PDB file of C-alpha atoms in Angstrom:
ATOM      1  CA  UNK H   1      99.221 168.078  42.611  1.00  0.00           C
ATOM      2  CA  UNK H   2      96.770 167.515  45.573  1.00  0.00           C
ATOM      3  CA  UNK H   3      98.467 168.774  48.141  1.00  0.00           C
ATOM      4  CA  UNK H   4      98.030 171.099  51.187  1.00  0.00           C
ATOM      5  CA  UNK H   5     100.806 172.086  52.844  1.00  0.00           C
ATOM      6  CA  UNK H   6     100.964 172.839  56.388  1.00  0.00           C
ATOM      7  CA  UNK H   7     103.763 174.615  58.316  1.00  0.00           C
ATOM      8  CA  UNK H   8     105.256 174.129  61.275  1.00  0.00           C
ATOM      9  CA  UNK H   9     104.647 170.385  61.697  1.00  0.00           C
ATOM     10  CA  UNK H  10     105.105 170.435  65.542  1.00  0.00           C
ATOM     11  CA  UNK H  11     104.647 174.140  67.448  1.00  0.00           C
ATOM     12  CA  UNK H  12     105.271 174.681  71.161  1.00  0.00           C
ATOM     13  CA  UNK H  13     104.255 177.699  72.782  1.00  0.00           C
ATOM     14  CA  UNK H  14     104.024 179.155  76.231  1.00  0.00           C
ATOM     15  CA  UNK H  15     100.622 181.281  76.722  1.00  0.00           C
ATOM     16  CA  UNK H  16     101.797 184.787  76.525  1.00  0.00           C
ATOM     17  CA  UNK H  17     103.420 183.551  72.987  1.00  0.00           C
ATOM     18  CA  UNK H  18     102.136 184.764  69.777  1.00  0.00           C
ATOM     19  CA  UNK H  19     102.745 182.427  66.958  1.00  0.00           C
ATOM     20  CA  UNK H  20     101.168 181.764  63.311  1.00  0.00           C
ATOM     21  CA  UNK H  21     100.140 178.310  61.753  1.00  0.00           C
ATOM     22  CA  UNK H  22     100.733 178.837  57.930  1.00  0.00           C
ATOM     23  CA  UNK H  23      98.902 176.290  55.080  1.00  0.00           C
ATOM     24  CA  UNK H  24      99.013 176.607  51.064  1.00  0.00           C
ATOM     25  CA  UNK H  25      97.531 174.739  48.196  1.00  0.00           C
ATOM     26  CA  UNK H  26      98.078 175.228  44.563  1.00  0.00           C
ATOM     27  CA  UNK H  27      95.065 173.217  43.308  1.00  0.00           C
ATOM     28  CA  UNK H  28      93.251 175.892  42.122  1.00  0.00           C
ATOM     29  CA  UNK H  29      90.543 175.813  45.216  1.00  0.00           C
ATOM     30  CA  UNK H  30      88.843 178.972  46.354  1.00  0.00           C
ATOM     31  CA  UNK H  31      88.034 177.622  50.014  1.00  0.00           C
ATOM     32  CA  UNK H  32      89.572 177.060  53.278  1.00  0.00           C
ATOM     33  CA  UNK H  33      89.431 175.470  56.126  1.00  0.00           C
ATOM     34  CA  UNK H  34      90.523 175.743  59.896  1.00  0.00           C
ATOM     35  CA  UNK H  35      90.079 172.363  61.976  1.00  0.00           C
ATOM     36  CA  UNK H  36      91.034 171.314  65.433  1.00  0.00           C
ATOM     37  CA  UNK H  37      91.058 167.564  66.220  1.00  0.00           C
ATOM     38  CA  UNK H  38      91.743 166.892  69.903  1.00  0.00           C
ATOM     39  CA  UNK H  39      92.933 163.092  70.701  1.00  0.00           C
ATOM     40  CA  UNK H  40      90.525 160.069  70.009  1.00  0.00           C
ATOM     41  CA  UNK H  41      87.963 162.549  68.579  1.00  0.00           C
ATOM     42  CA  UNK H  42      87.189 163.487  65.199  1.00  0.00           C
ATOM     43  CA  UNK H  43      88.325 167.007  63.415  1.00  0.00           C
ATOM     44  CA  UNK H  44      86.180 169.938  64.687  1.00  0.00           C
ATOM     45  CA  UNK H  45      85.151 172.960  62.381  1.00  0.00           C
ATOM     46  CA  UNK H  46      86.548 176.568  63.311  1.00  0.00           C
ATOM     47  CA  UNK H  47      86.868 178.147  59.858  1.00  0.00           C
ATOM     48  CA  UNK H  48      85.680 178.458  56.685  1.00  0.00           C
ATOM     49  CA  UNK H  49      87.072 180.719  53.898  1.00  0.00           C
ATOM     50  CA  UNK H  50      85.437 181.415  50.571  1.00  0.00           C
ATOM     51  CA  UNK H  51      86.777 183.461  47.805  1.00  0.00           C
ATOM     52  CA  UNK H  52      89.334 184.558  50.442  1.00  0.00           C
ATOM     53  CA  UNK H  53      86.546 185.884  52.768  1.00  0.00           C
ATOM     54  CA  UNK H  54      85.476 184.641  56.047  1.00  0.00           C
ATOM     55  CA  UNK H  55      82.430 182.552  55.593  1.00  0.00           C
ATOM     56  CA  UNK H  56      82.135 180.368  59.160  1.00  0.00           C
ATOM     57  CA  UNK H  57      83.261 181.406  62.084  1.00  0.00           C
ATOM     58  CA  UNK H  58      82.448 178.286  64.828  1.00  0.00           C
ATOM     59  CA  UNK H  59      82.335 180.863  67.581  1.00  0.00           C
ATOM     60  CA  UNK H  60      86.084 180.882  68.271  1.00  0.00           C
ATOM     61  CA  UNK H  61      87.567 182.258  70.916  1.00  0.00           C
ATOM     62  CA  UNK H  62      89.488 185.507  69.692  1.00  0.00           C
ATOM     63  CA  UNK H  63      92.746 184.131  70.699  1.00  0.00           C
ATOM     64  CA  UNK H  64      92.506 182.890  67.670  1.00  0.00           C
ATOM     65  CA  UNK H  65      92.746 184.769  64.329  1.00  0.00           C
ATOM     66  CA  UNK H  66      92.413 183.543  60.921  1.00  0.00           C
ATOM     67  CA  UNK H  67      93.847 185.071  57.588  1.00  0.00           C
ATOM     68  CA  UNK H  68      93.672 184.891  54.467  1.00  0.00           C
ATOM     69  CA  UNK H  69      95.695 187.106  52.310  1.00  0.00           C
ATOM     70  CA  UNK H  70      95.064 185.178  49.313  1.00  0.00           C
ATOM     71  CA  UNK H  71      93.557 182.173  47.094  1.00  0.00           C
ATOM     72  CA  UNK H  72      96.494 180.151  48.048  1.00  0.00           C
ATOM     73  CA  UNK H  73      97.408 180.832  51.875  1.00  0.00           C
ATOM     74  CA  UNK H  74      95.715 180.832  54.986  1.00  0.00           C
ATOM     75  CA  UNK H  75      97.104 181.668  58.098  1.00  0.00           C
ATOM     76  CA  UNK H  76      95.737 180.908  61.710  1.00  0.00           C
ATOM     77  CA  UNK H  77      97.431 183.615  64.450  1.00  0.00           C
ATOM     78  CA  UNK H  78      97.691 182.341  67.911  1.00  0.00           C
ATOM     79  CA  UNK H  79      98.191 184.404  71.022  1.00  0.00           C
ATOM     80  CA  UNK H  80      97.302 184.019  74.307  1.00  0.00           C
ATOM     81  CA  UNK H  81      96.400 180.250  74.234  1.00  0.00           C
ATOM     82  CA  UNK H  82      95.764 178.436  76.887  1.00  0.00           C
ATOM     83  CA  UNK H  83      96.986 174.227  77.309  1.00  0.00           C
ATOM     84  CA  UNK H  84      93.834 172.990  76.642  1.00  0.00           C
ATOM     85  CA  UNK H  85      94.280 174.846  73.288  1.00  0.00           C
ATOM     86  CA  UNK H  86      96.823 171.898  72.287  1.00  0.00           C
ATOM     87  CA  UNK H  87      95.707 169.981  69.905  1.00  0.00           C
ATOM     88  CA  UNK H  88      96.521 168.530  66.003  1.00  0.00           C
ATOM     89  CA  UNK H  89      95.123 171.843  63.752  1.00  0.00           C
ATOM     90  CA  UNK H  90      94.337 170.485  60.796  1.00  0.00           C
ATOM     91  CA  UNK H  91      93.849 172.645  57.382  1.00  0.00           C
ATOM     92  CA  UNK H  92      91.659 171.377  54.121  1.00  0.00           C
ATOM     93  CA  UNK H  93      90.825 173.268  50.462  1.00  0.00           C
ATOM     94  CA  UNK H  94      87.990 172.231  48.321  1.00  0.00           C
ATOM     95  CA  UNK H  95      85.972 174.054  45.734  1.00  0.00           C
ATOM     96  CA  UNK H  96      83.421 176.097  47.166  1.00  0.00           C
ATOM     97  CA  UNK H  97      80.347 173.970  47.897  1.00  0.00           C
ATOM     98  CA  UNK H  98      82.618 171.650  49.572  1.00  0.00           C
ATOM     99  CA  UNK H  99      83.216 169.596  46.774  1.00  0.00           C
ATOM    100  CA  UNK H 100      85.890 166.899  47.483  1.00  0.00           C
ATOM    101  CA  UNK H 101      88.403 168.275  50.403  1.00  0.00           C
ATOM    102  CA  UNK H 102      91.794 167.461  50.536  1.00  0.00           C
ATOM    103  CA  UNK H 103      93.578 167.925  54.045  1.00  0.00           C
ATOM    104  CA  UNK H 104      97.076 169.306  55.241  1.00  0.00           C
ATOM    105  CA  UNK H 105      99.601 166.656  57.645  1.00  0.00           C
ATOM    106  CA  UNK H 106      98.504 169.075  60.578  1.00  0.00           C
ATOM    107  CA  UNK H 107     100.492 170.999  63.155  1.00  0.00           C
ATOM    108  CA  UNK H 108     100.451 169.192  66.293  1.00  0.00           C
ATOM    109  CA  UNK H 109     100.144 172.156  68.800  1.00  0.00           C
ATOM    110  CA  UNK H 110     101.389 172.541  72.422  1.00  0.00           C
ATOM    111  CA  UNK H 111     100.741 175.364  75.122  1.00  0.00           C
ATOM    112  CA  UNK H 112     102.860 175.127  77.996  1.00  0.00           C
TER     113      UNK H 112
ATOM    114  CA  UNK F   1      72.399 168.861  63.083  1.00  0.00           C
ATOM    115  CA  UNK F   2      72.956 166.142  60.664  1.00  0.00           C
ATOM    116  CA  UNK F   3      74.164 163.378  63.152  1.00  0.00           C
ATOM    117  CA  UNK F   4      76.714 161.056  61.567  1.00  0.00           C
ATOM    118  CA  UNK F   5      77.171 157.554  63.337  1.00  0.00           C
ATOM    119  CA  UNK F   6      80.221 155.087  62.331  1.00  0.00           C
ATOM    120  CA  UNK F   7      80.417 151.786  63.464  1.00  0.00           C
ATOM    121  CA  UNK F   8      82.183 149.629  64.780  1.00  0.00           C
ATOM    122  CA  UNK F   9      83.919 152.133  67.066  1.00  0.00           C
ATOM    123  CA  UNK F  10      87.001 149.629  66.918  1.00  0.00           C
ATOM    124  CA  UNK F  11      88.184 147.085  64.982  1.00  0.00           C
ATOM    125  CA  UNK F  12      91.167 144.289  65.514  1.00  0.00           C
ATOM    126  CA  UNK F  13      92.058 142.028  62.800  1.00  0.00           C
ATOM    127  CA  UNK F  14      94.593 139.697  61.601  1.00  0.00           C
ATOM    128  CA  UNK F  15      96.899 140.442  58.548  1.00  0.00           C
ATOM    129  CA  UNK F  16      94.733 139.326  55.967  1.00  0.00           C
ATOM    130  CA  UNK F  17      91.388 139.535  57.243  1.00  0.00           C
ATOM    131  CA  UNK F  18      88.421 141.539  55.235  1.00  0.00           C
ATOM    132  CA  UNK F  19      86.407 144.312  57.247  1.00  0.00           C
ATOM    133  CA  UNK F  20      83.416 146.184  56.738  1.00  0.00           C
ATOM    134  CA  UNK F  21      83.040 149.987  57.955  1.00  0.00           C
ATOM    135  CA  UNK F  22      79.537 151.504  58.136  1.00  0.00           C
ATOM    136  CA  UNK F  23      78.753 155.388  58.160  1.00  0.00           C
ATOM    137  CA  UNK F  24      74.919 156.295  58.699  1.00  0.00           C
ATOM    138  CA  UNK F  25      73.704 159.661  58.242  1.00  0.00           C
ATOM    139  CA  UNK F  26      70.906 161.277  59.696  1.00  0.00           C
ATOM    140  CA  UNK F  27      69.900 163.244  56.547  1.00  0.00           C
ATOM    141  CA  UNK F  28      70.210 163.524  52.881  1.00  0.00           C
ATOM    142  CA  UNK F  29      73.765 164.833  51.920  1.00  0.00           C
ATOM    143  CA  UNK F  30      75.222 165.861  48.873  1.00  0.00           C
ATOM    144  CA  UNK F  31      78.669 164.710  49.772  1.00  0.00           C
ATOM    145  CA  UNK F  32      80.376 161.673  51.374  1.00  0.00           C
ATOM    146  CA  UNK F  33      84.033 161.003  51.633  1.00  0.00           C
ATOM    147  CA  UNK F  34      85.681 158.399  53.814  1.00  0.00           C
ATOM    148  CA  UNK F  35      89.353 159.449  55.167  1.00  0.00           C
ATOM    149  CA  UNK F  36      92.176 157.403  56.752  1.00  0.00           C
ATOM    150  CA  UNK F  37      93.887 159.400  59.354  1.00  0.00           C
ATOM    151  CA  UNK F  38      97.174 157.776  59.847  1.00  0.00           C
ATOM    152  CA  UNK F  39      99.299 157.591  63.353  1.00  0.00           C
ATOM    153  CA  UNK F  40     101.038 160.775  62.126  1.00  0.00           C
ATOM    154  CA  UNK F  41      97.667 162.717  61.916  1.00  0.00           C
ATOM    155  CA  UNK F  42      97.207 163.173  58.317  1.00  0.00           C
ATOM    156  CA  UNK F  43      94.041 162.821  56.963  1.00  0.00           C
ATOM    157  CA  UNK F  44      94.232 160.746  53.457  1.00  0.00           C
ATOM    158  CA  UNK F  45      91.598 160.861  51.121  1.00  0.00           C
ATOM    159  CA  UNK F  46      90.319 157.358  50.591  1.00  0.00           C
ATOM    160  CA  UNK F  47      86.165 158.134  48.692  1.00  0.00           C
ATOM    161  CA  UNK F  48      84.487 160.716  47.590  1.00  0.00           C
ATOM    162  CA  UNK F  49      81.310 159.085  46.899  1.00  0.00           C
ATOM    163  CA  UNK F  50      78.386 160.711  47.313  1.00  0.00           C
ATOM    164  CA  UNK F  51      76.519 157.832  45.588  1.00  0.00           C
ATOM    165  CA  UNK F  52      76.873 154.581  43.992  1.00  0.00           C
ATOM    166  CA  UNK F  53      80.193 152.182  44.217  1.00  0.00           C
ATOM    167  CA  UNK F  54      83.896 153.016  43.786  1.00  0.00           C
ATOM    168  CA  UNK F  55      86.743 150.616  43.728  1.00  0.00           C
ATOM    169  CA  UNK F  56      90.468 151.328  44.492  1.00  0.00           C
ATOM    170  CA  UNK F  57      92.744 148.498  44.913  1.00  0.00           C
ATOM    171  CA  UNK F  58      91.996 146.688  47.818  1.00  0.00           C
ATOM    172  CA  UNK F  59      89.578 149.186  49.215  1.00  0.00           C
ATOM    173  CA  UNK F  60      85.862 149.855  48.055  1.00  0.00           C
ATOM    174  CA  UNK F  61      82.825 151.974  48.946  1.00  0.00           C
ATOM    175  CA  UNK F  62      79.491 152.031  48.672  1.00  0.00           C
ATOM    176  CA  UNK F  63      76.924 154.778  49.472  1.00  0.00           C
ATOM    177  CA  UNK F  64      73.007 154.215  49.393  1.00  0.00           C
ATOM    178  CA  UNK F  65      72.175 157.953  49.572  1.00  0.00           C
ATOM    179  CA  UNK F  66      68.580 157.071  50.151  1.00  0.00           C
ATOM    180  CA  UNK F  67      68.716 154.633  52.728  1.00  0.00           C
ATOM    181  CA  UNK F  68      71.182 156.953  54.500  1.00  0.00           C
ATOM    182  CA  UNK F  69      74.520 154.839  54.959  1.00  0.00           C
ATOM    183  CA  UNK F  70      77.898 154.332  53.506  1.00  0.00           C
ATOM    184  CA  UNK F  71      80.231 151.063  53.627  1.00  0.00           C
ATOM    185  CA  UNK F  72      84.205 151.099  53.040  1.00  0.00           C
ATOM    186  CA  UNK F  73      85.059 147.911  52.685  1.00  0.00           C
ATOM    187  CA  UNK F  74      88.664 146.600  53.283  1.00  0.00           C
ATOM    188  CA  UNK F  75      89.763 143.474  51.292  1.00  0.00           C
ATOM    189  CA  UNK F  76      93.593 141.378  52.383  1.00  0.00           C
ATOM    190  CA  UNK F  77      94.227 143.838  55.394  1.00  0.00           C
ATOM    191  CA  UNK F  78      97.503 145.116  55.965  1.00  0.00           C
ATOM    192  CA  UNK F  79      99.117 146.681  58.797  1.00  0.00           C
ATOM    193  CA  UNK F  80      99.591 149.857  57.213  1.00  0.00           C
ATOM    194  CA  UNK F  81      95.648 149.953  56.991  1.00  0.00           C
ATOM    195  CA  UNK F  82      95.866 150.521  60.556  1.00  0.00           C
ATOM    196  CA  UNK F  83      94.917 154.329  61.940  1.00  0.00           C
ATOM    197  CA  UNK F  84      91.689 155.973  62.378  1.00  0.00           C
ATOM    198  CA  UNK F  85      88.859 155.909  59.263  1.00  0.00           C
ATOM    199  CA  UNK F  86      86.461 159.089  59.055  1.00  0.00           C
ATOM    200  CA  UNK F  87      83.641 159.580  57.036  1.00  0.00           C
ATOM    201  CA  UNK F  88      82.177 163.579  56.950  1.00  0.00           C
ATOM    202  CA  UNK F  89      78.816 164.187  55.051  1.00  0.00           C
ATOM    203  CA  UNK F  90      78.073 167.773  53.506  1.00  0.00           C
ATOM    204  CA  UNK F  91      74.075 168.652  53.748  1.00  0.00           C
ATOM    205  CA  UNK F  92      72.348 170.503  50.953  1.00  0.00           C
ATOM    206  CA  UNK F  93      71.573 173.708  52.779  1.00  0.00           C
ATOM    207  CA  UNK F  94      75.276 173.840  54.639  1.00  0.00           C
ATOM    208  CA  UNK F  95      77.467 173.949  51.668  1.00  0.00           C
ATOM    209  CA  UNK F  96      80.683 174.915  53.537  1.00  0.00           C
ATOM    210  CA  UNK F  97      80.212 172.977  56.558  1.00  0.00           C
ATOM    211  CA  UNK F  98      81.574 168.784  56.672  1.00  0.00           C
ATOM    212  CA  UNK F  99      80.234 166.844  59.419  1.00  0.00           C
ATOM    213  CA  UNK F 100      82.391 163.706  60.829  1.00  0.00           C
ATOM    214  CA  UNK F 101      81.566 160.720  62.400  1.00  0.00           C
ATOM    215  CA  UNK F 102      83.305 159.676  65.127  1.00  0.00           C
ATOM    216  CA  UNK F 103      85.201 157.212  63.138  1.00  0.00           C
ATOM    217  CA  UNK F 104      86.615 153.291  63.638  1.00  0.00           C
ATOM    218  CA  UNK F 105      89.452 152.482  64.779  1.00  0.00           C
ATOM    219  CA  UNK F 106      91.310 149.971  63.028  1.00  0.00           C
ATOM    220  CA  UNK F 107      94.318 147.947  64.182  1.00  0.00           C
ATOM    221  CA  UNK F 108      96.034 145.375  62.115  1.00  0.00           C
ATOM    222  CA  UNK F 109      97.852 142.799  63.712  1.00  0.00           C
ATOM    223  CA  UNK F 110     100.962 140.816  62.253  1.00  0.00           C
TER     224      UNK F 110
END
């Protein structure tokens, strides 16, 4: 099974809304990833988990706040987002060292 | 940082056409994959090829790790080849951290 698994598939949310993206993998991987790919541009790093502890943080606004409560899950709470926070978040699991990454379908995000 | 160039930025072609995708790299890396991101959004994992020459049906790859480039090539085009193609490098002293190009994209016509 290579598969990550990312919940909801579409999210819209007005900017006082708090919300959670959810993803899970059952490969076996011990790292986890946060991306955010805005239109015609290519998937842009926010977080990187390893062994279940926060190893990159891309200097992310606070608004956003990852979690990751163990070797399978990892959550990304939203609150307080703003529209140009909409975007496709994508999620991805390797082996640490970034071995080959397998990516989630995405949620495709919308602040109104 | 590593910059990571891909080229062409787009691509047309006919239904049956052959292509050649090119991914330089501005430093030595210790892993290459090439993705297709399809209309939907999801990223599918075409390479991981951080040297040498893979084959997978119609699609191959080829990474010269010391020259500093990667090809995908695409053999008999189809119209489901048709989305966005990424490839992301790791660097040896960034373990954690994949860098993308800015990708081609590819549209197959009928």
């Amino acid at each position: 099974d290579t598969e990550v698994t990312q919940t909801p598939k579409h999210l819209v949310m007005g900017m006082t809304n708090k919300k959670s993206l959810k993803c899970e993998q059952h490969m076996g991987h011990r790292a986890m990833y946060w991306y955010k790919q805005k239109a015609k541009k290519p998937p842009e790093l926010m977080f990187v988990y390893s062994y279940e502890k926060l190893s990159i943080n891309e200097s992310v606004p606070s608004r956003f706040s990852p979690e990751c409560p163990n070797s399978s899950l990892l959550n990304l709470h939203l609150h307080a987002l703003q529209p140009e926070d909409s975007a496709l978040y994508l999620c991805a699991s390797s082996q640490p060292g970034l071995k080959q990454a397998f990516f989630g379908q995405g949620t495709r995000l919308t602040v109104v | 940082g590593i910059q990571v160039e891909q080229s062409p930025p787009d691509l047309i072609l006919q239904e049956g056409a052959n292509s050649t995708l090119r991914c330089n790299f501005s430093d030595s890396v210790n892993n290459l994959q090439w993705f297709h991101q399809n209309p939907w959004g999801q990223l599918i994992n075409l390479f991981y090829i951080p040297s040498g020459t893979k084959q997978n049906g119609r699609l191959s790859a080829t990474t010269v790790a010391t020259e500093r480039y990667s090809l995908l090539y695409i053999s008999s085009s189809q119209t489901t080849d048709s989305g966005v193609y990424f490839c992301a490098v790791r660097i040896r002293y960034n373990f954690n951290k994949f860098y993308f190009g800015s990708g081609t994209k590819l549209n197959v016509k009928p």
